[in-house]
PDB file of C-alpha atoms and ligand atoms in Angstrom:
ATOM      1  CA  UNK D 288     -13.017   0.663 -39.193  1.00 65.00           C
ATOM      2  CA  UNK D 289     -16.788   1.300 -38.931  1.00 70.00           C
ATOM      3  CA  UNK D 290     -19.079  -1.938 -39.263  1.00 88.00           C
ATOM      4  CA  UNK D 291     -15.361  -4.730 -39.862  1.00 96.00           C
ATOM      5  CA  UNK D 292     -15.971  -8.140 -38.830  1.00 97.00           C
ATOM      6  CA  UNK D 293     -13.238  -9.286 -37.129  1.00 98.00           C
ATOM      7  CA  UNK D 294     -12.978 -13.198 -35.855  1.00 98.00           C
ATOM      8  CA  UNK D 295     -11.116 -13.635 -32.973  1.00 98.00           C
ATOM      9  CA  UNK D 296      -9.817 -17.902 -32.685  1.00 98.00           C
ATOM     10  CA  UNK D 297      -9.091 -18.638 -28.909  1.00 98.00           C
ATOM     11  CA  UNK D 298      -9.385 -21.658 -27.062  1.00 98.00           C
ATOM     12  CA  UNK D 299      -9.196 -20.038 -23.509  1.00 97.00           C
ATOM     13  CA  UNK D 300     -12.533 -18.706 -22.928  1.00 97.00           C
ATOM     14  CA  UNK D 301     -11.041 -15.927 -20.271  1.00 96.00           C
ATOM     15  CA  UNK D 302      -8.545 -14.673 -22.858  1.00 95.00           C
ATOM     16  CA  UNK D 303     -11.664 -15.007 -25.428  1.00 97.00           C
ATOM     17  CA  UNK D 304     -13.762 -12.638 -23.542  1.00 97.00           C
ATOM     18  CA  UNK D 305     -11.839 -10.097 -22.577  1.00 96.00           C
ATOM     19  CA  UNK D 306     -10.614  -9.994 -26.112  1.00 97.00           C
ATOM     20  CA  UNK D 307     -14.431  -9.853 -26.707  1.00 97.00           C
ATOM     21  CA  UNK D 308     -14.938  -6.996 -24.037  1.00 97.00           C
ATOM     22  CA  UNK D 309     -11.624  -5.177 -25.482  1.00 97.00           C
ATOM     23  CA  UNK D 310     -12.652  -5.183 -28.915  1.00 96.00           C
ATOM     24  CA  UNK D 311     -15.844  -3.810 -28.301  1.00 95.00           C
ATOM     25  CA  UNK D 312     -14.589  -0.742 -26.513  1.00 94.00           C
ATOM     26  CA  UNK D 313     -12.348   0.167 -29.745  1.00 94.00           C
ATOM     27  CA  UNK D 314     -14.819   0.455 -32.411  1.00 90.00           C
ATOM     28  CA  UNK D 315     -17.687  -0.267 -33.880  1.00 92.00           C
ATOM     29  CA  UNK D 316     -16.882  -4.146 -35.066  1.00 95.00           C
ATOM     30  CA  UNK D 317     -18.911  -6.784 -35.745  1.00 96.00           C
ATOM     31  CA  UNK D 318     -17.121  -9.807 -33.755  1.00 97.00           C
ATOM     32  CA  UNK D 319     -17.064 -13.572 -34.273  1.00 98.00           C
ATOM     33  CA  UNK D 320     -15.908 -16.018 -31.789  1.00 98.00           C
ATOM     34  CA  UNK D 321     -13.978 -19.346 -32.908  1.00 98.00           C
ATOM     35  CA  UNK D 322     -12.073 -21.635 -29.984  1.00 98.00           C
ATOM     36  CA  UNK D 323     -10.236 -23.660 -32.173  1.00 98.00           C
ATOM     37  CA  UNK D 324      -8.709 -23.624 -35.619  1.00 98.00           C
ATOM     38  CA  UNK D 325     -10.546 -25.589 -37.304  1.00 98.00           C
ATOM     39  CA  UNK D 326     -13.694 -23.419 -36.065  1.00 98.00           C
ATOM     40  CA  UNK D 327     -12.292 -20.581 -36.777  1.00 98.00           C
ATOM     41  CA  UNK D 328     -11.548 -21.691 -40.658  1.00 98.00           C
ATOM     42  CA  UNK D 329     -15.245 -22.794 -41.109  1.00 98.00           C
ATOM     43  CA  UNK D 330     -16.719 -19.496 -39.600  1.00 98.00           C
ATOM     44  CA  UNK D 331     -14.000 -17.573 -41.865  1.00 98.00           C
ATOM     45  CA  UNK D 332     -15.495 -19.234 -45.005  1.00 97.00           C
ATOM     46  CA  UNK D 333     -18.769 -18.570 -44.426  1.00 97.00           C
ATOM     47  CA  UNK D 334     -18.175 -14.991 -43.018  1.00 97.00           C
ATOM     48  CA  UNK D 335     -15.723 -13.547 -44.553  1.00 96.00           C
ATOM     49  CA  UNK D 336     -14.150 -11.186 -41.815  1.00 97.00           C
ATOM     50  CA  UNK D 337     -12.034  -8.573 -42.697  1.00 97.00           C
ATOM     51  CA  UNK D 338      -9.596  -9.389 -39.828  1.00 98.00           C
ATOM     52  CA  UNK D 339      -8.152 -12.034 -37.863  1.00 98.00           C
ATOM     53  CA  UNK D 340      -6.771 -12.257 -34.548  1.00 98.00           C
ATOM     54  CA  UNK D 341      -5.625 -15.816 -34.124  1.00 98.00           C
ATOM     55  CA  UNK D 342      -3.803 -17.602 -31.052  1.00 97.00           C
ATOM     56  CA  UNK D 343      -1.119 -20.208 -32.288  1.00 95.00           C
ATOM     57  CA  UNK D 344      -1.779 -22.630 -29.700  1.00 94.00           C
ATOM     58  CA  UNK D 345      -5.349 -24.142 -30.028  1.00 96.00           C
ATOM     59  CA  UNK D 346      -6.992 -28.207 -30.125  1.00 97.00           C
ATOM     60  CA  UNK D 347      -8.328 -29.549 -32.826  1.00 96.00           C
ATOM     61  CA  UNK D 348      -6.236 -27.262 -35.369  1.00 97.00           C
ATOM     62  CA  UNK D 349      -3.686 -24.744 -34.124  1.00 96.00           C
ATOM     63  CA  UNK D 350      -3.191 -21.264 -35.326  1.00 96.00           C
ATOM     64  CA  UNK D 351      -0.318 -21.883 -37.610  1.00 96.00           C
ATOM     65  CA  UNK D 352      -2.002 -24.737 -39.762  1.00 97.00           C
ATOM     66  CA  UNK D 353      -5.520 -22.785 -39.859  1.00 98.00           C
ATOM     67  CA  UNK D 354      -3.370 -19.419 -41.057  1.00 97.00           C
ATOM     68  CA  UNK D 355      -1.629 -21.781 -43.786  1.00 97.00           C
ATOM     69  CA  UNK D 356      -5.293 -23.043 -44.851  1.00 97.00           C
ATOM     70  CA  UNK D 357      -6.495 -19.866 -45.229  1.00 97.00           C
ATOM     71  CA  UNK D 358      -3.322 -18.788 -46.950  1.00 97.00           C
ATOM     72  CA  UNK D 359      -4.513 -21.681 -49.557  1.00 97.00           C
ATOM     73  CA  UNK D 360      -7.851 -19.753 -50.123  1.00 96.00           C
ATOM     74  CA  UNK D 361      -8.677 -16.885 -52.942  1.00 95.00           C
ATOM     75  CA  UNK D 362     -10.091 -14.812 -50.641  1.00 94.00           C
ATOM     76  CA  UNK D 363      -8.209 -15.202 -47.418  1.00 96.00           C
ATOM     77  CA  UNK D 364      -4.859 -15.219 -49.235  1.00 95.00           C
ATOM     78  CA  UNK D 365      -4.653 -11.585 -48.075  1.00 95.00           C
ATOM     79  CA  UNK D 366      -6.731 -11.383 -45.039  1.00 97.00           C
ATOM     80  CA  UNK D 367      -5.108  -9.823 -42.183  1.00 97.00           C
ATOM     81  CA  UNK D 368      -4.011 -12.026 -39.548  1.00 98.00           C
ATOM     82  CA  UNK D 369      -2.786 -10.993 -35.874  1.00 97.00           C
ATOM     83  CA  UNK D 370      -1.128 -14.317 -34.377  1.00 97.00           C
ATOM     84  CA  UNK D 371      -1.518 -14.694 -30.314  1.00 96.00           C
ATOM     85  CA  UNK D 372       2.327 -15.661 -29.478  1.00 92.00           C
ATOM     86  CA  UNK D 373       3.402 -16.885 -26.342  1.00 85.00           C
ATOM     87  CA  UNK D 374       5.375 -14.643 -24.689  1.00 72.00           C
ATOM     88  CA  UNK D 375       7.887 -16.850 -23.755  1.00 70.00           C
ATOM     89  CA  UNK D 376       8.165 -18.402 -26.776  1.00 70.00           C
ATOM     90  CA  UNK D 377      10.452 -16.167 -29.566  1.00 75.00           C
ATOM     91  CA  UNK D 378      10.238 -18.852 -31.887  1.00 87.00           C
ATOM     92  CA  UNK D 379       6.807 -18.224 -31.874  1.00 86.00           C
ATOM     93  CA  UNK D 380       6.935 -14.881 -33.841  1.00 88.00           C
ATOM     94  CA  UNK D 381       8.942 -16.485 -36.887  1.00 90.00           C
ATOM     95  CA  UNK D 382       7.233 -19.383 -37.033  1.00 91.00           C
ATOM     96  CA  UNK D 383       4.065 -16.987 -36.687  1.00 91.00           C
ATOM     97  CA  UNK D 384       5.124 -15.315 -40.077  1.00 92.00           C
ATOM     98  CA  UNK D 385       6.779 -18.125 -42.068  1.00 92.00           C
ATOM     99  CA  UNK D 386       3.174 -19.888 -41.471  1.00 93.00           C
ATOM    100  CA  UNK D 387       1.589 -16.405 -43.371  1.00 96.00           C
ATOM    101  CA  UNK D 388      -0.073 -14.471 -40.067  1.00 97.00           C
ATOM    102  CA  UNK D 389       0.622 -10.769 -40.827  1.00 97.00           C
ATOM    103  CA  UNK D 390       1.314  -9.843 -37.748  1.00 96.00           C
ATOM    104  CA  UNK D 391       1.782 -10.822 -33.811  1.00 95.00           C
ATOM    105  CA  UNK D 392       1.364 -10.110 -30.503  1.00 94.00           C
ATOM    106  CA  UNK D 393       2.173 -11.522 -27.051  1.00 93.00           C
ATOM    107  CA  UNK D 394       0.160 -13.022 -25.059  1.00 91.00           C
ATOM    108  CA  UNK D 395      -0.988 -11.883 -22.146  1.00 90.00           C
ATOM    109  CA  UNK D 396      -1.585  -8.677 -23.496  1.00 92.00           C
ATOM    110  CA  UNK D 397      -0.288  -5.573 -21.448  1.00 89.00           C
ATOM    111  CA  UNK D 398      -1.302  -3.083 -23.900  1.00 91.00           C
ATOM    112  CA  UNK D 399      -4.473  -2.943 -25.504  1.00 95.00           C
ATOM    113  CA  UNK D 400      -3.513   0.097 -27.090  1.00 95.00           C
ATOM    114  CA  UNK D 401      -0.992  -1.690 -29.465  1.00 95.00           C
ATOM    115  CA  UNK D 402      -3.440  -4.161 -30.341  1.00 96.00           C
ATOM    116  CA  UNK D 403      -5.764  -1.878 -31.776  1.00 96.00           C
ATOM    117  CA  UNK D 404      -2.783   0.330 -33.782  1.00 96.00           C
ATOM    118  CA  UNK D 405      -2.191  -2.867 -35.303  1.00 96.00           C
ATOM    119  CA  UNK D 406      -5.877  -3.830 -35.559  1.00 97.00           C
ATOM    120  CA  UNK D 407      -6.121   0.170 -37.281  1.00 95.00           C
ATOM    121  CA  UNK D 408      -3.883  -0.346 -39.589  1.00 96.00           C
ATOM    122  CA  UNK D 409      -4.015  -3.765 -40.809  1.00 96.00           C
ATOM    123  CA  UNK D 410      -7.922  -2.994 -41.491  1.00 94.00           C
ATOM    124  CA  UNK D 411      -6.454  -0.052 -43.861  1.00 90.00           C
ATOM    125  CA  UNK D 412      -4.718  -2.461 -45.693  1.00 73.00           C
ATOM    126  CA  UNK D 413      -7.488  -5.177 -45.552  1.00 61.00           C
ATOM    127  CA  UNK D 414      -8.214  -6.034 -49.655  1.00 57.00           C
ATOM    128  CA  UNK D 415     -11.895  -6.210 -48.390  1.00 53.00           C
ATOM    129  CA  UNK D 416     -11.776  -2.497 -48.007  1.00 44.00           C
TER     130      UNK D 416
HETATM  131 MG1   MG S 620      -4.310 -21.113 -26.791  1.00 97.03          MG
END
């Protein structure tokens, strides 16, 4: 867990800042920020994070498209991706998994303990170590 790098891809600035703050309280993570899927791919290509938290609905390139592109790469094919889905959109969850996301959590996030558990579980299984 210590020193792992997590990329937050979220277009809503408030949500992004809250996630950044919450993740900082969860562990000694290095945190990278992206505001759309294209940026997320560029940053991930450069910095090879250990896990990505990926909002699905983003401008320029959405989270589904970014995850599908990531899965085409040698380094990103098994990378843990936790999708942020819209609570009211049940189809989001299916579509997230179909696009190759590892897991999902509905927004707004009500229980950050659940997010922490998911992050810890997926980091343990991360191919990067
Ligand atoms: Mg969004």
